[in-house]
JSON list of C-alpha atoms in Angstrom, two decimals:
[
{"chain": "E", "resi": 1, "resn": "PHE", "atom": "CA", "xyz": [138.94, -148.58, -58.98]},
{"chain": "E", "resi": 2, "resn": "ALA", "atom": "CA", "xyz": [137.25, -147.00, -55.98]},
{"chain": "E", "resi": 3, "resn": "ARG", "atom": "CA", "xyz": [133.59, -147.37, -57.00]},
{"chain": "E", "resi": 4, "resn": "ALA", "atom": "CA", "xyz": [132.79, -144.11, -55.20]},
{"chain": "E", "resi": 5, "resn": "ASN", "atom": "CA", "xyz": [133.18, -145.94, -51.85]},
{"chain": "E", "resi": 6, "resn": "LEU", "atom": "CA", "xyz": [130.09, -148.09, -52.37]},
{"chain": "E", "resi": 7, "resn": "PRO", "atom": "CA", "xyz": [129.86, -151.70, -51.21]},
{"chain": "E", "resi": 8, "resn": "LEU", "atom": "CA", "xyz": [128.92, -154.15, -53.95]},
{"chain": "E", "resi": 9, "resn": "ALA", "atom": "CA", "xyz": [126.26, -156.78, -53.30]},
{"chain": "E", "resi": 10, "resn": "LYS", "atom": "CA", "xyz": [126.84, -158.75, -56.51]},
{"chain": "E", "resi": 11, "resn": "PRO", "atom": "CA", "xyz": [129.76, -159.39, -58.84]},
{"chain": "E", "resi": 12, "resn": "LEU", "atom": "CA", "xyz": [129.82, -156.87, -61.68]},
{"chain": "E", "resi": 13, "resn": "PRO", "atom": "CA", "xyz": [129.16, -157.93, -65.27]},
{"chain": "E", "resi": 14, "resn": "PRO", "atom": "CA", "xyz": [132.26, -157.26, -67.43]},
{"chain": "E", "resi": 15, "resn": "GLY", "atom": "CA", "xyz": [130.64, -154.41, -69.40]},
{"chain": "E", "resi": 16, "resn": "LEU", "atom": "CA", "xyz": [129.63, -152.63, -66.24]},
{"chain": "E", "resi": 17, "resn": "ARG", "atom": "CA", "xyz": [133.14, -153.06, -64.83]},
{"chain": "E", "resi": 18, "resn": "GLU", "atom": "CA", "xyz": [134.52, -151.31, -67.93]},
{"chain": "E", "resi": 19, "resn": "VAL", "atom": "CA", "xyz": [132.07, -148.43, -67.50]},
{"chain": "E", "resi": 20, "resn": "LEU", "atom": "CA", "xyz": [133.12, -147.95, -63.88]},
{"chain": "E", "resi": 21, "resn": "GLN", "atom": "CA", "xyz": [136.77, -147.91, -64.90]},
{"chain": "E", "resi": 22, "resn": "LYS", "atom": "CA", "xyz": [135.97, -145.26, -67.54]},
{"chain": "E", "resi": 23, "resn": "ILE", "atom": "CA", "xyz": [134.20, -143.11, -64.94]},
{"chain": "E", "resi": 24, "resn": "GLU", "atom": "CA", "xyz": [137.08, -143.47, -62.47]},
{"chain": "E", "resi": 25, "resn": "ARG", "atom": "CA", "xyz": [139.71, -142.61, -65.11]},
{"chain": "E", "resi": 26, "resn": "SER", "atom": "CA", "xyz": [137.82, -139.66, -66.64]},
{"chain": "E", "resi": 27, "resn": "PRO", "atom": "CA", "xyz": [135.48, -138.10, -64.06]},
{"chain": "E", "resi": 28, "resn": "GLY", "atom": "CA", "xyz": [135.60, -134.68, -65.74]},
{"chain": "E", "resi": 29, "resn": "GLU", "atom": "CA", "xyz": [134.67, -136.01, -69.17]},
{"chain": "E", "resi": 30, "resn": "ASN", "atom": "CA", "xyz": [131.14, -135.66, -70.58]},
{"chain": "E", "resi": 31, "resn": "LEU", "atom": "CA", "xyz": [129.80, -139.07, -69.55]},
{"chain": "E", "resi": 32, "resn": "SER", "atom": "CA", "xyz": [126.14, -139.14, -70.50]},
{"chain": "E", "resi": 33, "resn": "ASN", "atom": "CA", "xyz": [123.99, -142.18, -69.71]},
{"chain": "E", "resi": 34, "resn": "GLU", "atom": "CA", "xyz": [123.68, -142.83, -73.45]},
{"chain": "E", "resi": 35, "resn": "ARG", "atom": "CA", "xyz": [127.44, -142.85, -73.94]},
{"chain": "E", "resi": 36, "resn": "LEU", "atom": "CA", "xyz": [128.01, -145.13, -70.95]},
{"chain": "E", "resi": 37, "resn": "ALA", "atom": "CA", "xyz": [125.24, -147.45, -72.15]},
{"chain": "E", "resi": 38, "resn": "ARG", "atom": "CA", "xyz": [126.94, -147.74, -75.54]},
{"chain": "E", "resi": 39, "resn": "LEU", "atom": "CA", "xyz": [130.19, -148.70, -73.83]},
{"chain": "E", "resi": 40, "resn": "CYS", "atom": "CA", "xyz": [128.26, -151.48, -72.11]},
{"chain": "E", "resi": 41, "resn": "GLY", "atom": "CA", "xyz": [126.46, -152.51, -75.31]},
{"chain": "E", "resi": 42, "resn": "LEU", "atom": "CA", "xyz": [123.02, -151.89, -73.82]},
{"chain": "E", "resi": 43, "resn": "SER", "atom": "CA", "xyz": [120.09, -149.58, -74.37]},
{"chain": "E", "resi": 44, "resn": "ASN", "atom": "CA", "xyz": [119.95, -146.56, -72.09]},
{"chain": "E", "resi": 45, "resn": "ALA", "atom": "CA", "xyz": [117.03, -148.03, -70.10]},
{"chain": "E", "resi": 46, "resn": "ALA", "atom": "CA", "xyz": [118.63, -151.46, -69.70]},
{"chain": "E", "resi": 47, "resn": "PHE", "atom": "CA", "xyz": [121.96, -149.93, -68.70]},
{"chain": "E", "resi": 48, "resn": "THR", "atom": "CA", "xyz": [120.37, -147.62, -66.11]},
{"chain": "E", "resi": 49, "resn": "ARG", "atom": "CA", "xyz": [118.45, -150.56, -64.59]},
{"chain": "E", "resi": 50, "resn": "LEU", "atom": "CA", "xyz": [121.52, -152.81, -64.49]},
{"chain": "E", "resi": 51, "resn": "PHE", "atom": "CA", "xyz": [123.66, -150.05, -63.01]},
{"chain": "E", "resi": 52, "resn": "ALA", "atom": "CA", "xyz": [121.15, -149.32, -60.25]},
{"chain": "E", "resi": 53, "resn": "GLN", "atom": "CA", "xyz": [120.71, -153.03, -59.46]},
{"chain": "E", "resi": 54, "resn": "HIS", "atom": "CA", "xyz": [124.42, -153.47, -58.92]},
{"chain": "E", "resi": 55, "resn": "LEU", "atom": "CA", "xyz": [125.40, -150.14, -57.38]},
{"chain": "E", "resi": 56, "resn": "GLY", "atom": "CA", "xyz": [122.24, -148.78, -55.79]},
{"chain": "E", "resi": 57, "resn": "LEU", "atom": "CA", "xyz": [122.61, -145.45, -57.61]},
{"chain": "E", "resi": 58, "resn": "SER", "atom": "CA", "xyz": [121.79, -144.12, -61.04]},
{"chain": "E", "resi": 59, "resn": "PRO", "atom": "CA", "xyz": [124.76, -143.68, -63.38]},
{"chain": "E", "resi": 60, "resn": "ARG", "atom": "CA", "xyz": [124.44, -139.90, -63.03]},
{"chain": "E", "resi": 61, "resn": "GLN", "atom": "CA", "xyz": [124.54, -140.10, -59.23]},
{"chain": "E", "resi": 62, "resn": "TYR", "atom": "CA", "xyz": [127.60, -142.33, -59.40]},
{"chain": "E", "resi": 63, "resn": "VAL", "atom": "CA", "xyz": [129.43, -139.95, -61.75]},
{"chain": "E", "resi": 64, "resn": "GLN", "atom": "CA", "xyz": [128.62, -137.03, -59.43]},
{"chain": "E", "resi": 65, "resn": "ARG", "atom": "CA", "xyz": [129.89, -138.90, -56.36]},
{"chain": "E", "resi": 66, "resn": "THR", "atom": "CA", "xyz": [133.06, -139.87, -58.20]},
{"chain": "E", "resi": 67, "resn": "ARG", "atom": "CA", "xyz": [133.68, -136.23, -59.12]},
{"chain": "E", "resi": 68, "resn": "LEU", "atom": "CA", "xyz": [133.26, -135.18, -55.50]},
{"chain": "E", "resi": 69, "resn": "ASN", "atom": "CA", "xyz": [135.68, -137.79, -54.14]}
]
């Protein structure tokens, strides 16, 4: 998956990898932070923090970039 052309500083945890694959496969789908967090098995706050730590963007920003690419 393309990861919206972002370099990764750290290896991705498996749950986060699955979320990125979901975003890449279904960019037009309604992918709220809450829904993505559930896919990862985390609370919304924990998911958003983890996502930003690994990708340098919020989940929403990443989804928007993926839709534009």
